[in-house]
PDB file of C-alpha atoms and ligand atoms in Angstrom:
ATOM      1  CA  UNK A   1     -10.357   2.207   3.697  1.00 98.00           C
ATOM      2  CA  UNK A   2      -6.641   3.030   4.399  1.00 98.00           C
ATOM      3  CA  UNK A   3      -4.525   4.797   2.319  1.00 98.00           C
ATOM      4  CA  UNK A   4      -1.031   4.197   2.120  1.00 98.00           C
ATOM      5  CA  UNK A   5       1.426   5.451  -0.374  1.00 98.00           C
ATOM      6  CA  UNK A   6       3.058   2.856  -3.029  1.00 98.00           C
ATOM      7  CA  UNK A   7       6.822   4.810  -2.844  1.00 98.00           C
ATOM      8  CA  UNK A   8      10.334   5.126  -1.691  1.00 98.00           C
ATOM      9  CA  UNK A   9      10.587   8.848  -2.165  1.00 97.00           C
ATOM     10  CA  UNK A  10      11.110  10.222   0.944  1.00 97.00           C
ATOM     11  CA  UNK A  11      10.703  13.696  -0.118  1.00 97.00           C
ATOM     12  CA  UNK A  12       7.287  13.357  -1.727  1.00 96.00           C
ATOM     13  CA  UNK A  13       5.696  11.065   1.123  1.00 97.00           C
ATOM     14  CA  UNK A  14       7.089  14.090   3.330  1.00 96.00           C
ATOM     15  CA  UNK A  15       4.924  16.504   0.749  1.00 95.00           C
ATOM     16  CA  UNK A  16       1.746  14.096   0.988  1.00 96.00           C
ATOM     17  CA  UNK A  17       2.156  12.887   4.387  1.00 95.00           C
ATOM     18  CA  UNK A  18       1.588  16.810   5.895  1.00 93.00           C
ATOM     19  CA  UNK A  19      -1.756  16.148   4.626  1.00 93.00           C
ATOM     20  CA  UNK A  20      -2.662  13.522   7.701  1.00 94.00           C
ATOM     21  CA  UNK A  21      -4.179  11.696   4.814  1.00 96.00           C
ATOM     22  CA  UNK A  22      -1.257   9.074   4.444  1.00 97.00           C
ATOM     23  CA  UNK A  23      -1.685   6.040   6.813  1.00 98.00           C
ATOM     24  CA  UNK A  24       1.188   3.905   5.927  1.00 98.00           C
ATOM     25  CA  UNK A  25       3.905   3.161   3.005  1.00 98.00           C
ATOM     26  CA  UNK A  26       4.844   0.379   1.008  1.00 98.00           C
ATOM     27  CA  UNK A  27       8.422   0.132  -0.946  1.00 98.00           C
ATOM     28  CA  UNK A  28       9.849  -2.495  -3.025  1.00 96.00           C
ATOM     29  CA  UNK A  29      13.230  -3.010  -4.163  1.00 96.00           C
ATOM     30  CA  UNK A  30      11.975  -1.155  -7.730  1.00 96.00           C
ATOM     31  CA  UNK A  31      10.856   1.556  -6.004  1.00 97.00           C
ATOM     32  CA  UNK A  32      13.558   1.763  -4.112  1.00 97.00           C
ATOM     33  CA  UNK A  33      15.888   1.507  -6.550  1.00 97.00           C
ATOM     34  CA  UNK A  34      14.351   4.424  -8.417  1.00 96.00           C
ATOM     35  CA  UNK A  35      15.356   6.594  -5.507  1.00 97.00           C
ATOM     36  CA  UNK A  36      19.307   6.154  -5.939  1.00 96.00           C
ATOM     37  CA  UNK A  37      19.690   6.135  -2.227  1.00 97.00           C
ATOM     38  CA  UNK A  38      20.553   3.678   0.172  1.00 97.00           C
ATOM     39  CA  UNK A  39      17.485   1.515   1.101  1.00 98.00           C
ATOM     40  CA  UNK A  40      17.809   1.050   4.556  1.00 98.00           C
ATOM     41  CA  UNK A  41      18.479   4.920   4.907  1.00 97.00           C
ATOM     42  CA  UNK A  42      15.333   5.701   3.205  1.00 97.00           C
ATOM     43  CA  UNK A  43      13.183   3.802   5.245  1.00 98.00           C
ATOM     44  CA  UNK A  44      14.569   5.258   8.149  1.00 98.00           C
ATOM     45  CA  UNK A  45      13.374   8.551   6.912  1.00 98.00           C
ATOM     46  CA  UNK A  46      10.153   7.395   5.989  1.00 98.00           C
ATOM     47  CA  UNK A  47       9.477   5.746   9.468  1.00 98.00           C
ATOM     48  CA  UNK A  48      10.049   8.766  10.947  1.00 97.00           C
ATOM     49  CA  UNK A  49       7.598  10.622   8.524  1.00 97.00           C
ATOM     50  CA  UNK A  50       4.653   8.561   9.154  1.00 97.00           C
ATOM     51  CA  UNK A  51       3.319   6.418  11.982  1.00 95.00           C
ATOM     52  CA  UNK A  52       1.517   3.693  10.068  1.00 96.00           C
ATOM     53  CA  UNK A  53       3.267   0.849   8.663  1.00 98.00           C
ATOM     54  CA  UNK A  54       5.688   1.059   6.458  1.00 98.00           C
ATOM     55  CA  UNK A  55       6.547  -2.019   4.400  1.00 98.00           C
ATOM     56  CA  UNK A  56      10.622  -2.979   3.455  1.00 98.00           C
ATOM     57  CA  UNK A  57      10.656  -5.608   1.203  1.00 98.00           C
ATOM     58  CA  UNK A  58      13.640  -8.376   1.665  1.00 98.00           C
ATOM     59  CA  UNK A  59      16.120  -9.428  -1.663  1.00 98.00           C
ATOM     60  CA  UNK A  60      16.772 -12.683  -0.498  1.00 98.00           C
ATOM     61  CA  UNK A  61      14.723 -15.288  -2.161  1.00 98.00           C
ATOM     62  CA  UNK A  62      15.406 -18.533   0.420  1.00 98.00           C
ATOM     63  CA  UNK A  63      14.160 -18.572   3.902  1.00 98.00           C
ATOM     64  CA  UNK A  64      17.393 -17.917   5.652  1.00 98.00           C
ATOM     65  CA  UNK A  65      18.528 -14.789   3.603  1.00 98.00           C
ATOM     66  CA  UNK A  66      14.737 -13.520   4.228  1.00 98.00           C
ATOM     67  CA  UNK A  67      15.219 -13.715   8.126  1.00 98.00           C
ATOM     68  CA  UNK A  68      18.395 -12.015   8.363  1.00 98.00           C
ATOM     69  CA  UNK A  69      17.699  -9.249   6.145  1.00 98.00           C
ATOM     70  CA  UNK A  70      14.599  -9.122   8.583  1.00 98.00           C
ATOM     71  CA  UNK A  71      16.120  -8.836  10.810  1.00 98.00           C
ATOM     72  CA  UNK A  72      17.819  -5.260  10.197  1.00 98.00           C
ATOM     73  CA  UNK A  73      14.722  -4.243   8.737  1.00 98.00           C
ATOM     74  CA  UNK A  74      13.520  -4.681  12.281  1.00 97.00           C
ATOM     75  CA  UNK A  75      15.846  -2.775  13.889  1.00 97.00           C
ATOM     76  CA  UNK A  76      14.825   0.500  12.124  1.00 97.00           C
ATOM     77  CA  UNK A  77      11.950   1.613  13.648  1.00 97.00           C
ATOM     78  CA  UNK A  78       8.685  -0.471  15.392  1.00 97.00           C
ATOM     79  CA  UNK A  79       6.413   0.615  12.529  1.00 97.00           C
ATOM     80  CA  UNK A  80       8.319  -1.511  10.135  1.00 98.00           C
ATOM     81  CA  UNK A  81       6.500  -4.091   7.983  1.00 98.00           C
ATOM     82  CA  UNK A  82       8.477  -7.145   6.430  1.00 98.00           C
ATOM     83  CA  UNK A  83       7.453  -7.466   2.963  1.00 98.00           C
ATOM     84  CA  UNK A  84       8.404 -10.766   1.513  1.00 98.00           C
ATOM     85  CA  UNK A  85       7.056 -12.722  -1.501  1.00 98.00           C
ATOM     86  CA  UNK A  86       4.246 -15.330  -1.798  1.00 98.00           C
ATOM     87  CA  UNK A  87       6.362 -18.220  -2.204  1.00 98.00           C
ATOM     88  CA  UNK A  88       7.077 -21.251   0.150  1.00 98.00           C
ATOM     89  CA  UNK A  89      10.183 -19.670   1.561  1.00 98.00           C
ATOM     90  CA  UNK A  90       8.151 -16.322   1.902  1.00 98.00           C
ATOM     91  CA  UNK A  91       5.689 -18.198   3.753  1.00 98.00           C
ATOM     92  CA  UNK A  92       7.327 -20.029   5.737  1.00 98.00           C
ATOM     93  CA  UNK A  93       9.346 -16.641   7.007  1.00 98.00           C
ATOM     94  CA  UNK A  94       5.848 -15.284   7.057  1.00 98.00           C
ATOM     95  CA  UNK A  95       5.291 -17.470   9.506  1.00 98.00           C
ATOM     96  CA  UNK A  96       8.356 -16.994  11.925  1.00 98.00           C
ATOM     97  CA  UNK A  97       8.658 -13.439  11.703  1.00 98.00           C
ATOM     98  CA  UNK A  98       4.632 -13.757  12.684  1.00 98.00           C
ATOM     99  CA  UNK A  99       5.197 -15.886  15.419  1.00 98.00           C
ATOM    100  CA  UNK A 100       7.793 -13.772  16.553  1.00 97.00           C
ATOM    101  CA  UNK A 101       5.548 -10.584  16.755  1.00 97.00           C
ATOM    102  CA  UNK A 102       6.430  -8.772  13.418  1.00 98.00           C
ATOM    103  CA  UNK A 103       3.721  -7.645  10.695  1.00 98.00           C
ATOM    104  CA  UNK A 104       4.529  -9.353   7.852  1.00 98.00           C
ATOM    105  CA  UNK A 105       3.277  -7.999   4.432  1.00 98.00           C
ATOM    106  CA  UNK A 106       3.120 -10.869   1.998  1.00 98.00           C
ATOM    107  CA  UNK A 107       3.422  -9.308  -1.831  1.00 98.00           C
ATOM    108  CA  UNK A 108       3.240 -10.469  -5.344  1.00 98.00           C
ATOM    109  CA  UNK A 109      -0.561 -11.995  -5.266  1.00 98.00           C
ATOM    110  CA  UNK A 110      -2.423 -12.850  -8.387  1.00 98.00           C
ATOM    111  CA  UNK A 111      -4.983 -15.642  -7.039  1.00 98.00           C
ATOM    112  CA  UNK A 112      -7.222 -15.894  -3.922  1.00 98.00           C
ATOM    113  CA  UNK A 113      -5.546 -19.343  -3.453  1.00 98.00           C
ATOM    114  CA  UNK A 114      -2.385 -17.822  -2.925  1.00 98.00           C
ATOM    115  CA  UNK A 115      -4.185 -15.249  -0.481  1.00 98.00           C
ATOM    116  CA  UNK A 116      -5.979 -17.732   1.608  1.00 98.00           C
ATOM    117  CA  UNK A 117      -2.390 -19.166   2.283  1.00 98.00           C
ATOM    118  CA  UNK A 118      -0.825 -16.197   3.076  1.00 98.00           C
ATOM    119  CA  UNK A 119      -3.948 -15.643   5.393  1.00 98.00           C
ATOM    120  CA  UNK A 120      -2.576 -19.162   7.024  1.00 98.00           C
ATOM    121  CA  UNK A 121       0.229 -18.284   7.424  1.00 98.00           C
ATOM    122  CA  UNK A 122      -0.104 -15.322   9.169  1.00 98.00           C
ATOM    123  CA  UNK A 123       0.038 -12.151   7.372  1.00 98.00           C
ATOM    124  CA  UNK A 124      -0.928  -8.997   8.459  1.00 98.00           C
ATOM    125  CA  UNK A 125      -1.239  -8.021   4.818  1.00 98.00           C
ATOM    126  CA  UNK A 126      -2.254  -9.249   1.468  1.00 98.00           C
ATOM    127  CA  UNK A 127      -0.809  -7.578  -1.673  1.00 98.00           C
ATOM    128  CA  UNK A 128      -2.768  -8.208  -4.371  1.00 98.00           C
ATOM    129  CA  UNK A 129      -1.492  -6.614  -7.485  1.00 98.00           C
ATOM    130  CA  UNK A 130      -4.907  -5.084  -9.211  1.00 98.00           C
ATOM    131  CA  UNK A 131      -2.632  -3.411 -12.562  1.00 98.00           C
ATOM    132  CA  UNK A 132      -0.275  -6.193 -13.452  1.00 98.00           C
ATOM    133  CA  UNK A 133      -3.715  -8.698 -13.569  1.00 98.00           C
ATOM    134  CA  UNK A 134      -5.427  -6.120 -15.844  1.00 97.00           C
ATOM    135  CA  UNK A 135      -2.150  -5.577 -17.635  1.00 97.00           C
ATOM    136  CA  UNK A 136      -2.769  -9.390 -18.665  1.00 98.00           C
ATOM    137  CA  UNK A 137      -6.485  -9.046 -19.998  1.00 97.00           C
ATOM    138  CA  UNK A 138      -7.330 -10.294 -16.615  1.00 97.00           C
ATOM    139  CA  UNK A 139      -9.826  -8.667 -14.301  1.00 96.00           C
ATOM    140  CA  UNK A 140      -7.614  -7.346 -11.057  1.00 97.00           C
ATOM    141  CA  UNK A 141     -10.811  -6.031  -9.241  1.00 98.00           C
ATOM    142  CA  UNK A 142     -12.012  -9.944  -9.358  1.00 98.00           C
ATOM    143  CA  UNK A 143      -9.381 -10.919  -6.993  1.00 98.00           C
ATOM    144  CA  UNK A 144      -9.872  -8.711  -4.769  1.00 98.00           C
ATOM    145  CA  UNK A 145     -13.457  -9.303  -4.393  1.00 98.00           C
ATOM    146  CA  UNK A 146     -12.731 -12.794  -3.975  1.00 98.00           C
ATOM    147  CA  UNK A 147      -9.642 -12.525  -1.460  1.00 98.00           C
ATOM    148  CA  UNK A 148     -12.867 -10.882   0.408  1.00 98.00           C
ATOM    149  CA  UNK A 149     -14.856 -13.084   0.249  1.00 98.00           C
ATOM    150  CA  UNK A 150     -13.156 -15.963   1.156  1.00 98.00           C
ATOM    151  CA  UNK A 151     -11.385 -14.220   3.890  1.00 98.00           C
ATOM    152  CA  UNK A 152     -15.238 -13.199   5.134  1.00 98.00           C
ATOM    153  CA  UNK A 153     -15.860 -16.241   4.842  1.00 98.00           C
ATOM    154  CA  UNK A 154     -13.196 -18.232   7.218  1.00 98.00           C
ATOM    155  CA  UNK A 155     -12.630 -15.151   9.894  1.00 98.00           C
ATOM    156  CA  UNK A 156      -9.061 -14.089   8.696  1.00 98.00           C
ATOM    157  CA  UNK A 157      -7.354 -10.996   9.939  1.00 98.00           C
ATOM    158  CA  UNK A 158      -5.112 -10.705   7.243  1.00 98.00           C
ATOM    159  CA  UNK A 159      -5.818  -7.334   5.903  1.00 98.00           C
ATOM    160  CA  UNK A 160      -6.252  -6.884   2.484  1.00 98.00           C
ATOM    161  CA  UNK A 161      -3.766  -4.983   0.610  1.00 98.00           C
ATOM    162  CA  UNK A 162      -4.570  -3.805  -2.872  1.00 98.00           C
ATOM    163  CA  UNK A 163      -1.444  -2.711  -4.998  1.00 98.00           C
ATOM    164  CA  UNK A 164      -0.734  -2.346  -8.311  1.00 98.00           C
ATOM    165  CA  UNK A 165      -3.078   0.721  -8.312  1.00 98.00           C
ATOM    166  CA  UNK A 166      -3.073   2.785 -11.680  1.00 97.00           C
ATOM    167  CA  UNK A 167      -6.712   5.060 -11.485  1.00 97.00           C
ATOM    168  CA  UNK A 168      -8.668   6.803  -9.762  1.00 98.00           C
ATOM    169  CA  UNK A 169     -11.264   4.140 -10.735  1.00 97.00           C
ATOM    170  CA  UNK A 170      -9.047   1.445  -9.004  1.00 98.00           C
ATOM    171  CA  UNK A 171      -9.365   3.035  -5.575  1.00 98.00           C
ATOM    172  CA  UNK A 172     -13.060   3.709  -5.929  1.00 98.00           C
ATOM    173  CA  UNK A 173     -13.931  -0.226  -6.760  1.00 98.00           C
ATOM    174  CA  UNK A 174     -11.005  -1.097  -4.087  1.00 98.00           C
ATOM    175  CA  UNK A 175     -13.272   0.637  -1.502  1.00 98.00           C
ATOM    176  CA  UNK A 176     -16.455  -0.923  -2.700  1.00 98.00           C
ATOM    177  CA  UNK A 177     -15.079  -4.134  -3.020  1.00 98.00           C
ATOM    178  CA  UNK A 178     -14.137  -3.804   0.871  1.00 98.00           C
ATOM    179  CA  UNK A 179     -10.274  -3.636   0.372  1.00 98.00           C
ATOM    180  CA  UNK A 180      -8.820  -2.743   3.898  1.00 98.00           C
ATOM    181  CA  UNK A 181      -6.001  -0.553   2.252  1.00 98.00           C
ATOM    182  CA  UNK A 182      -5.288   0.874  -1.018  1.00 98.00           C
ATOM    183  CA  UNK A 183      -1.692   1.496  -1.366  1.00 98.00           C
ATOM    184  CA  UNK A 184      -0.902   4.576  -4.078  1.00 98.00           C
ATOM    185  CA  UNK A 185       1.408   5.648  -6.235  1.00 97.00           C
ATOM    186  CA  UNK A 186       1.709  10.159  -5.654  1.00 96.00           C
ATOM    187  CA  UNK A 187       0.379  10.701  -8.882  1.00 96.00           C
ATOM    188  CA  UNK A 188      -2.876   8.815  -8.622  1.00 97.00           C
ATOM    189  CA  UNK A 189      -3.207  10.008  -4.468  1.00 97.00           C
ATOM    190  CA  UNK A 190      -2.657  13.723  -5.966  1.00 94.00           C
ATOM    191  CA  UNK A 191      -5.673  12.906  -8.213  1.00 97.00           C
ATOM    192  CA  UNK A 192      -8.168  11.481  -5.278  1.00 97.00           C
ATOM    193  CA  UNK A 193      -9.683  15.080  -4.529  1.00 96.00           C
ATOM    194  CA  UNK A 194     -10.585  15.856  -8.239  1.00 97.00           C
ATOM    195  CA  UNK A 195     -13.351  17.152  -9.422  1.00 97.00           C
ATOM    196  CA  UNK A 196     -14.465  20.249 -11.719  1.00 98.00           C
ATOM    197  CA  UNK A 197     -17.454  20.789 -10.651  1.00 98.00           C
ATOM    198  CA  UNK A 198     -15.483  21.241  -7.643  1.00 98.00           C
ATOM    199  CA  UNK A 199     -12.835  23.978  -9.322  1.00 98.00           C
ATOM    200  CA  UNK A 200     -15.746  25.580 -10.504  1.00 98.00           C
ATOM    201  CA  UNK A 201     -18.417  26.026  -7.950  1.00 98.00           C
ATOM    202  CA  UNK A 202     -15.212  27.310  -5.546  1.00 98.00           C
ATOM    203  CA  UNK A 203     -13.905  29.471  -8.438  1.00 98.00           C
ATOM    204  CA  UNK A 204     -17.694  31.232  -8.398  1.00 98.00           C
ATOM    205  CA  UNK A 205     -17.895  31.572  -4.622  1.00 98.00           C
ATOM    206  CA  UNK A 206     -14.536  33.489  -4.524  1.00 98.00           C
ATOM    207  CA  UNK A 207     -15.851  35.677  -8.063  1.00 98.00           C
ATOM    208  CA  UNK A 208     -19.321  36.273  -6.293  1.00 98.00           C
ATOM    209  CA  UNK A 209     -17.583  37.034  -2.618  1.00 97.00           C
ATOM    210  CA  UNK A 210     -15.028  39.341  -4.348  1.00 97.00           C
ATOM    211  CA  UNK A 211     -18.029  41.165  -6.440  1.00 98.00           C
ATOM    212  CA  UNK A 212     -20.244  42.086  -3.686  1.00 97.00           C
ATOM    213  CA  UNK A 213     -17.104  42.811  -1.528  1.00 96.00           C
ATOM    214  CA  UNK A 214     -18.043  40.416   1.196  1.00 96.00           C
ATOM    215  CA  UNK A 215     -15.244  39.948   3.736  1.00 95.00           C
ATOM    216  CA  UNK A 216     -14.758  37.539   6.687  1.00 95.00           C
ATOM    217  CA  UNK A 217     -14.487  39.875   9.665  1.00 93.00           C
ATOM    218  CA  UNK A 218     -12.975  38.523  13.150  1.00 89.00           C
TER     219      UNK A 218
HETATM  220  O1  LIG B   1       3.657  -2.210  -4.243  1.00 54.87           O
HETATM  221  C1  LIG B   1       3.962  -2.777  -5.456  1.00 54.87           C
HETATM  222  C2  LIG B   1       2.922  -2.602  -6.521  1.00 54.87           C
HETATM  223  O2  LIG B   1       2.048  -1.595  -6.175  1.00 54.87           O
HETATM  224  C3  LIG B   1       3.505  -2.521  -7.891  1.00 54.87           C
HETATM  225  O3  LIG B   1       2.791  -1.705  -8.759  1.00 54.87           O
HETATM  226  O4  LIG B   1       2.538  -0.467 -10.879  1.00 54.87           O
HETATM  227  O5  LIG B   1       4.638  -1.786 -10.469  1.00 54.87           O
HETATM  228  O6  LIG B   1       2.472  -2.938 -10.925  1.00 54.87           O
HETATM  229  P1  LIG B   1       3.135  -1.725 -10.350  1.00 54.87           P
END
């Protein structure tokens, strides 16, 4: 499964991305807006931090508004994603920018219907939003087991996205599920190597190394 990170803070996807761990980004205009910088300067940065995509979400809500701001989305950097949402305008820019050889990133999924047309209408990515379902007494993990499925089942390409991540938990039944990508906010990704058993047995190597003075000679 791919990793990306869920976040327009160009100084802590530089911190993460040093790890080679970080595959791609995704921003939104909340997250972006969270950063107090220019959006379009940001993402600059952030395509030149990692060489996955990294997904720029549009403001405009009707078709037209979506292509043009597109359009300088496009000119940043080839590793650009369009992000728009799953509505008929959405889709039907999904579709154009698609056609026209962009990856288009279709967000704000909460049902497998709305996935399998996305799927139609091109997408390179699926954003499923796992939390906000959950948030809702629903059961996010469902939809993306079905958005699987039915994309199994029909041969889409469409990759599936899941977002809205908020545990530890959510990645591990993302990656069972068969989500393609998981994208993360920092302080769940800074969690994914966790363990105490793990503090612990390393702690006691170092005690027992330092005890019987063992040393690592070259
Ligand atoms: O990429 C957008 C998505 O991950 C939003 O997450 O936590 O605001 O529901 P959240």
């Amino acid at each position: 499964m791919k990793i990306f990170l869920d976040t327009a803070d160009v100084a802590e996807i530089r911190e993460y991305a040093a790890s080679g761990l970080v595959d791609g980004v995704t921003t939104n205009p909340s997250l972006a807006a969270k950063t107090g910088k220019d959006y379009v300067e940001s993402l600059k940065e952030i395509c030149a931090l990692v060489p996955g995509p990294i997904s720029a979400e549009v403001l405009a809500t009707d078709f037209d508004g979506m292509m043009a701001q597109a359009k300088i989305f496009q000119k940043i950097a080839p590793n650009i994603a369009i992000k728009v949402p799953l509505t008929w305008d959405g889709l039907k820019a999904c579709r154009a920018l698609t056609d026209g050889g962009a990856q288009v990133n279709v967000t704000l999924c909460f049902s497998a219907v709305q996935a399998m047309m996305a799927a139609k209408a091109g997408a390179a990515f699926i954003s499923p939003f796992i939390g906000r379902l959950d948030d809702i007494g629903e059961d996010g993990m469902t939809l993306i087991r079905d958005i699987r499925a039915i994309y199994d089942n029909y041969g889409f390409k469409t990759e599936v996205l899941a977002a809205s991540i908020r545990s530890v938990s959510h990645v591990l039944h993302c990656a069972l599920a068969g989500a393609d990508v998981a994208t993360i906010p920092t302080a769940i990704f800074k969690k994914l190597l966790d363990h105490t058993l793990t503090d612990k047995g390393l702690a006691a190597f170092i005690a027992d190394a330092k005890k019987a003075n063992v040393t690592i000679k070259g």
